[in-house]
Coordinates of C-alpha atoms in Angstrom, one line a residue:
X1 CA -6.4 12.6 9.2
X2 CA -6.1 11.4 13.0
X3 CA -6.1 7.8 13.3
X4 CA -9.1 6.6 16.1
X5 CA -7.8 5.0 18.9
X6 CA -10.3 2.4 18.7
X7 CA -9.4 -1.0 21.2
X8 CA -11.1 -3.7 19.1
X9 CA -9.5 -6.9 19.4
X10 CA -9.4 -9.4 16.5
X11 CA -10.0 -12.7 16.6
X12 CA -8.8 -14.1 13.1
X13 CA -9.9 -17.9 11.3
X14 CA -9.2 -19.4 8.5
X15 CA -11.8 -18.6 5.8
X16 CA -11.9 -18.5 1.9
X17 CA -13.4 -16.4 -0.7
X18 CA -16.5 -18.2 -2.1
X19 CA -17.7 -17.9 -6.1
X20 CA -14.8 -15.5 -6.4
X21 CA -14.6 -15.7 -10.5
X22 CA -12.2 -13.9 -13.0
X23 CA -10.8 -14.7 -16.7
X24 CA -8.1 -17.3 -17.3
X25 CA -4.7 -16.0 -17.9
X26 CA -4.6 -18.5 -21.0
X27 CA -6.4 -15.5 -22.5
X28 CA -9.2 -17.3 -24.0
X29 CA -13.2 -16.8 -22.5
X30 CA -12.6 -19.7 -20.0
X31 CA -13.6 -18.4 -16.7
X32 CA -11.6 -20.0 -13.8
X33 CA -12.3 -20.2 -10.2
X34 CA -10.0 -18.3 -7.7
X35 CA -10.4 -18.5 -3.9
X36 CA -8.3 -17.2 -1.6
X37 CA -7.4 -18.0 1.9
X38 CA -5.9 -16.5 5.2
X39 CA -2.9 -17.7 6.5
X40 CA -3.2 -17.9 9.7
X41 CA 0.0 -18.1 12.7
X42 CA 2.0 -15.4 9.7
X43 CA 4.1 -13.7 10.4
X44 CA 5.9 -16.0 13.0
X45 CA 7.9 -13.1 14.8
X46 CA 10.1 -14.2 17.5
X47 CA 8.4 -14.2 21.4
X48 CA 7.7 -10.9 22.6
X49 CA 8.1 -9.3 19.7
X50 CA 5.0 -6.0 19.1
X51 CA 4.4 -5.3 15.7
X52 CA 3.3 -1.6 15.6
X53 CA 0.6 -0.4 12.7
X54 CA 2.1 -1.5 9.6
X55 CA 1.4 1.3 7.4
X56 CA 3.7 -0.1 4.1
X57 CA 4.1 -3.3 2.7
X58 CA 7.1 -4.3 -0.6
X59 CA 8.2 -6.8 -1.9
X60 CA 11.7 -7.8 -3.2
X61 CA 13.1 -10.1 -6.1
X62 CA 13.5 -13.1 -4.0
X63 CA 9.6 -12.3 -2.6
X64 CA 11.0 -11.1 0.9
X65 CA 8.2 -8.9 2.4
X66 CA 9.0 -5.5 3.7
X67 CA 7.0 -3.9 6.3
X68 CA 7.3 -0.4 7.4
X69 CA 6.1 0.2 10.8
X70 CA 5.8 2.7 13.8
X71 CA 7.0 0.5 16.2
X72 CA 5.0 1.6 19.6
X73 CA 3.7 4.7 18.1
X74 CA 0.5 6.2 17.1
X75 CA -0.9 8.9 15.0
X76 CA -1.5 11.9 16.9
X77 CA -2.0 15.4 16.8
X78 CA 0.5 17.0 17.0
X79 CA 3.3 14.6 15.7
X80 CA 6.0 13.7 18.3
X81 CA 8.9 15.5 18.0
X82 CA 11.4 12.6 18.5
X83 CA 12.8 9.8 16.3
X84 CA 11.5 6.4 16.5
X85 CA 14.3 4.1 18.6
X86 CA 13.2 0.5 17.6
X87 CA 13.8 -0.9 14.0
X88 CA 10.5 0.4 11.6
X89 CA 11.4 -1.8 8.4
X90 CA 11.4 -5.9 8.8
X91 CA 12.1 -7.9 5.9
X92 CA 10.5 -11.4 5.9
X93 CA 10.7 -14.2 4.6
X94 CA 7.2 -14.8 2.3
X95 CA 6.7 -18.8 3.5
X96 CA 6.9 -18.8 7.1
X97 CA 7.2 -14.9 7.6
X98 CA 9.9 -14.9 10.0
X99 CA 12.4 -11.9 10.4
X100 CA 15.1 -12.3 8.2
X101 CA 16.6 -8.4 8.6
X102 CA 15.5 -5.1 10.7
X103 CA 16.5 -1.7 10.6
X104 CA 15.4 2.1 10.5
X105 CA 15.7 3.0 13.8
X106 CA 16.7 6.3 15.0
X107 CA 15.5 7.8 11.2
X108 CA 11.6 8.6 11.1
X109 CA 8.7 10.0 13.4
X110 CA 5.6 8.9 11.8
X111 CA 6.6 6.0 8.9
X112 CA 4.0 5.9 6.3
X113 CA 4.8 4.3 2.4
X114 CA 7.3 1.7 1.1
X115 CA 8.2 0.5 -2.0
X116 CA 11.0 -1.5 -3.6
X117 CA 12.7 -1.1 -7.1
X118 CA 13.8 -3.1 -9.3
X119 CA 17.3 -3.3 -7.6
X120 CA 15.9 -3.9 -4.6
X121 CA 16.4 -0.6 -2.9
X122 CA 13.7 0.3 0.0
X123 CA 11.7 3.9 -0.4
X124 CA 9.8 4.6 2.4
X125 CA 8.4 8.5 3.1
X126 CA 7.8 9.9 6.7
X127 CA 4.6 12.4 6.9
X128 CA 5.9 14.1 10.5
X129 CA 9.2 14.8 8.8
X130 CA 8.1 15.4 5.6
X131 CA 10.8 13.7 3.7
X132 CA 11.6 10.5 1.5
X133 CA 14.8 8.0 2.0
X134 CA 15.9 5.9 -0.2
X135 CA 17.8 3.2 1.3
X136 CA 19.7 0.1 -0.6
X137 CA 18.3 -3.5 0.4
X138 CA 20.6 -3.9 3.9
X139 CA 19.6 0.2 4.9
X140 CA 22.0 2.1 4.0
X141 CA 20.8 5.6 3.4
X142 CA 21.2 6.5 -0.5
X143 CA 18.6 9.6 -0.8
X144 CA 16.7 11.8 1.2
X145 CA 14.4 14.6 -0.2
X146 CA 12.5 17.3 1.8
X147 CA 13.7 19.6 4.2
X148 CA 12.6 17.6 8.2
X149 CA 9.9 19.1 10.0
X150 CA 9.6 21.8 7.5
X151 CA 6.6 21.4 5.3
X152 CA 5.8 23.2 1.5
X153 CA 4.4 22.5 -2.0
X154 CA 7.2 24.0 -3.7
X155 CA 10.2 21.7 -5.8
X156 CA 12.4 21.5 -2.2
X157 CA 9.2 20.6 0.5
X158 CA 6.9 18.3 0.6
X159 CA 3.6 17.9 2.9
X160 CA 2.4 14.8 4.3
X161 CA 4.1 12.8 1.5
X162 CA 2.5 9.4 1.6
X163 CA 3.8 6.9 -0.9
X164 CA 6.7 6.6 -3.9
X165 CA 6.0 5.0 -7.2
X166 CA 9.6 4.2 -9.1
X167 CA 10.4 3.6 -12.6
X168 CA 12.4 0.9 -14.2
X169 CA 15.1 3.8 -15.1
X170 CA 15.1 5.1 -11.5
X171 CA 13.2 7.9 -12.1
X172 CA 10.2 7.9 -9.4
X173 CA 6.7 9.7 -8.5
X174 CA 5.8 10.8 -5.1
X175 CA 2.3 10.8 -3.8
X176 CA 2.1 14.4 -1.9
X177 CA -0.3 13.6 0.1
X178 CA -2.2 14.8 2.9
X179 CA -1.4 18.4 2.5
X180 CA -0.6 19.2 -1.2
X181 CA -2.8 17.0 -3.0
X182 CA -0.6 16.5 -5.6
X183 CA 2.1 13.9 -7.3
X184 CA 5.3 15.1 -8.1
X185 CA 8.1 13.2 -10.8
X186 CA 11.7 13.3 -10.2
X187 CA 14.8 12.4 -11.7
X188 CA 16.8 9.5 -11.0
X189 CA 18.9 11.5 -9.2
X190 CA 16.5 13.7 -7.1
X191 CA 16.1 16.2 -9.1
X192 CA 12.4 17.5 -9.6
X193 CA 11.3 17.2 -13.1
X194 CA 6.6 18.4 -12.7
X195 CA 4.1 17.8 -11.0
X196 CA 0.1 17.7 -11.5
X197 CA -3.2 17.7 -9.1
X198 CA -4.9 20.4 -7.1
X199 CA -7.5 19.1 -4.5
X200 CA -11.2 18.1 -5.0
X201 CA -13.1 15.6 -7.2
X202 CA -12.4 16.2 -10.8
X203 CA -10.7 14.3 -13.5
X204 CA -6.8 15.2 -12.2
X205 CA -7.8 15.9 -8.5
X206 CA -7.5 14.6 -5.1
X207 CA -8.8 14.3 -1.5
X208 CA -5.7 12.8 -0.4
X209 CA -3.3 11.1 -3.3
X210 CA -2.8 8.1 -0.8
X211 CA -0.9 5.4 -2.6
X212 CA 0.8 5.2 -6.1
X213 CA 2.0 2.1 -8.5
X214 CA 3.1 1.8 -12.0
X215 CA 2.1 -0.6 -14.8
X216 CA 4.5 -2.0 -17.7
X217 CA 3.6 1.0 -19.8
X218 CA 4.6 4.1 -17.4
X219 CA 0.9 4.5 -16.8
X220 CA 0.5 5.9 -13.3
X221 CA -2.5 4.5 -10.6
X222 CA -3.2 7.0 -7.6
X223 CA -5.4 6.0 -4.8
X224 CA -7.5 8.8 -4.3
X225 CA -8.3 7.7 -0.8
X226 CA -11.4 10.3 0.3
X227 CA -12.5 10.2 -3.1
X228 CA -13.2 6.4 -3.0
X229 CA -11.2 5.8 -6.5
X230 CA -8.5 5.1 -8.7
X231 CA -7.3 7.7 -11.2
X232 CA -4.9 6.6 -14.2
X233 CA -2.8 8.7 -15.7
X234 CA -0.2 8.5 -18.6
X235 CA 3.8 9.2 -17.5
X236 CA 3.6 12.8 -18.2
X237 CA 0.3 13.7 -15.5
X238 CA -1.9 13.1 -18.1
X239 CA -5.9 12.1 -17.1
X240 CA -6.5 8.9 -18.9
X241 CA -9.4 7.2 -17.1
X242 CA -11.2 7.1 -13.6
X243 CA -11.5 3.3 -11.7
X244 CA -14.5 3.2 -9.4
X245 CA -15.1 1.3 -6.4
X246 CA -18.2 -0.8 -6.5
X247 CA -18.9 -0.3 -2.5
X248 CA -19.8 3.0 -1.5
X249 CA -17.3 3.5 1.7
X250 CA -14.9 6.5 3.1
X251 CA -11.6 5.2 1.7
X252 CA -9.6 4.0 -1.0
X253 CA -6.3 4.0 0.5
X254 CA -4.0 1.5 -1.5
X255 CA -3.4 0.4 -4.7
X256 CA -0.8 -2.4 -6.5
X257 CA -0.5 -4.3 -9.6
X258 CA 1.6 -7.4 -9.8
X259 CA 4.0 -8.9 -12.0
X260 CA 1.5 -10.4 -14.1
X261 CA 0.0 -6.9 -14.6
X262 CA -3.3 -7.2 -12.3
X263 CA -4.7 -4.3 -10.9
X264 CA -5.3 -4.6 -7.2
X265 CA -6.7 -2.2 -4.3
X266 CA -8.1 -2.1 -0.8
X267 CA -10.8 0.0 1.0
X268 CA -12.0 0.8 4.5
X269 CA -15.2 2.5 5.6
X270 CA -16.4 3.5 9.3
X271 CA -19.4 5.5 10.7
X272 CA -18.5 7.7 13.8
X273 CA -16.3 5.4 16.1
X274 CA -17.6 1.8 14.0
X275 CA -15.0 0.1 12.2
X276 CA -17.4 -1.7 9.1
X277 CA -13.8 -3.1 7.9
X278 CA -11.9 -3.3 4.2
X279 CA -12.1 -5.4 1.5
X280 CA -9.7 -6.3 -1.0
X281 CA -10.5 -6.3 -4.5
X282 CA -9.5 -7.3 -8.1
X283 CA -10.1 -5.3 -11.6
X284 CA -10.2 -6.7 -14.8
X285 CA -9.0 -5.6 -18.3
X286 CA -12.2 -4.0 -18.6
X287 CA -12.1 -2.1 -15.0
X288 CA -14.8 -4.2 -13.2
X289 CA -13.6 -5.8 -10.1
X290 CA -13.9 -9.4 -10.7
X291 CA -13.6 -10.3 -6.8
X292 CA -13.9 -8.9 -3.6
X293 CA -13.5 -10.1 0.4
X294 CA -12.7 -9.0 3.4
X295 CA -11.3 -8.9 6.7
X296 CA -11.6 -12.8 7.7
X297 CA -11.9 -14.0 3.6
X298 CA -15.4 -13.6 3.1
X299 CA -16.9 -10.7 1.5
X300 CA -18.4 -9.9 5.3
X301 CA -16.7 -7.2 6.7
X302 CA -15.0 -7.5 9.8
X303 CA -12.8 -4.8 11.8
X304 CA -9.7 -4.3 10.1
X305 CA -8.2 -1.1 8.6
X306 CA -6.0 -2.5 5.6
X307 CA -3.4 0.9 4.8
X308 CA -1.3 -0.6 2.3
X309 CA -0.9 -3.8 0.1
X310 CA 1.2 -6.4 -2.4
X311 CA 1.0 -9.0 -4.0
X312 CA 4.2 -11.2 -4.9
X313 CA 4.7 -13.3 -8.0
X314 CA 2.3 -16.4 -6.9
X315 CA -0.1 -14.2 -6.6
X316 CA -0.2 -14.4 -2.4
X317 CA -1.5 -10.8 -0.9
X318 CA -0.4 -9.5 1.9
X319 CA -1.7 -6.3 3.0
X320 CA -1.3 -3.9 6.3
X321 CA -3.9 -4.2 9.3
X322 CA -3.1 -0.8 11.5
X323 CA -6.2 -1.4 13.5
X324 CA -5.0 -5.0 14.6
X325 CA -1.6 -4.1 14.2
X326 CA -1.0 -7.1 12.0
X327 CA 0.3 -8.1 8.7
X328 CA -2.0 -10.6 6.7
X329 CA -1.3 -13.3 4.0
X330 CA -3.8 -14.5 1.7
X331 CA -2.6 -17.2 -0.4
X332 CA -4.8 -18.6 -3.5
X333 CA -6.8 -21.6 -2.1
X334 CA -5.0 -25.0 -4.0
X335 CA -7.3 -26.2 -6.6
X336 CA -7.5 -28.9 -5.4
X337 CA -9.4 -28.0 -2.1
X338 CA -12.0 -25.6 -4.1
X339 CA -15.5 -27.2 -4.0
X340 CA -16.5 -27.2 -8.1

């Protein structure tokens, strides 16, 4: 659970994602060619300006990227006891990445998961208070569950809570987390409706329920990070399938699926104090992952930790980095510039 304080510096290029392949979205067996590419000199934040380990990552209806981060702080053992000063959530603007909006200081001690609705309010939990906020698209505080510094696995408490999975009728699921093992549903209003998981490696169980997302249908995908997968399960906490990872690493830690209903994840592994890197990865309609790469583009790994991602509606990635301390764009390579 303690983050490694591990000084690697990363020196980033442009790269691309070679004989990446997946289906057509026409919807017919023509296989297309996707690359992607890093985009480098984003985000262009102002001079001066330290990002600190971006640990969630949202996107709004105009494509504005939120980023949770903690500022100057680090993961340690125990928590600090005081709220964060600086501004934790940016909003930026998806082309050039510069700061349109920041806010959130003086509310969290160790920032963790963010999501946006459909009405662009921000959701964002804090595992050293324990709590979730829900905040409207400026930051004004709406909702806060969970009772600060005080942690439980009962209706009022949570432990650890990690990330916050919201339906289109503002009902929501919280991934509960580090300590409980469990996701709990609420009500639009806050009010706690059930909850399912216990720890361990079974069909409905988890080593750390890390990140959560929704498809079109009210199906529910948890990252089961230790557990290296992705369980689905049906609105009410039913088990309706188990999504492997092809590469046999420590982590699974974040999971998305985009407006066009693709299922996307990232994954880290590391032996003793070596970073091997993530990868980013794609499944199908049949649960294979159609492509993967990494760090730099490539399907090399290179040191990165990636601890949360999205993908907006052109189909651009952007995931969390809280090893560099970076946020990274991966935009699909123009057709034009793939070699056929």
């Amino acid at each position: 659970m303690k983050i490694n304080k591990i000084g690697i510096s990363l020196l980033i290029v442009s790269a691309v994602v070679n004989g990446c392949h997946t289906k057509s979205d026409s919807g017919d067996n023509k296989t297309d060619k996707f690359e992607y590419e890093l985009v480098n000199e984003w985000p262009q934040l102002s001079p001066g300006y330290t990002l600190g380990q971006p640990t969630g990552i949202g996107i709004d209806n105009d494509d504005h990227v939120f980023v949770f981060h903690r500022a100057g702080r680090l993961w340690t053992t125990p928590f600090p006891d005081s709220l964060i000063s600086e501004n934790t959530i940016l909003e930026l603007e998806s082309e050039t990445g510069k700061i349109l909006n920041s806010w959130g200081a003086n509310y969290f001690i160790m920032p963790h998961g963010l999501a946006v609705d459909k009405d662009n309010n921000i959701w964002v939990t804090d595992v050293g208070l324990h709590q979730i906020f829900k905040f409207n698209h400026d930051g004004q505080l709406l909702m806060k569950l969970g009772i600060a510094k005080i942690s439980g696995n009962d209706s009022l408490h949570f432990y650890l809570p990690t990330d916050v999975a919201i339906t289109d009728d503002g009902s929501f699921y919280v991934s509960d987390g580090y300590g409980n093992s469990r996701v709990v549903k609420f009500s639009p209003s806050g009010k706690y409706l059930f909850e399912w998981g216990t720890y361990g490696n079974k069909q409905g169980e988890f080593d750390i329920p890390h990140g959560i997302t929704l498809d079109n249908k009210g199906n529910v995908y948890v990252a089961d990070r230790q557990n290296n997968r992705i369980q689905m399960f049906d609105s009410k906490g039913v088990f309706l399938k188990e999504l492997k990872n092809n590469e046999q690493v420590a982590q699974l830690p974040s999971v998305t699926i985009d407006k066009r209903q693709k299922l996307f994840a990232i994954d880290y592994d590391f032996a003793d104090t070596i970073v091997n890197g993530s990868t980013i990865f794609q499944y199908d309609t049949t649960d294979k992952i159609v492509y993967q790469f990494g760090g730099i583009g490539t399907n090399k790994r290179t040191a990165s930790w990636y601890h949360d991602i999205s993908v907006d509606r052109y189909g651009n990635i952007y995931v969390g980095d809280i090893l560099g301390m970076k946020v990274r764009k991966f935009r699909v390579k123009p057709i034009d510039k793939i070699k056929q």
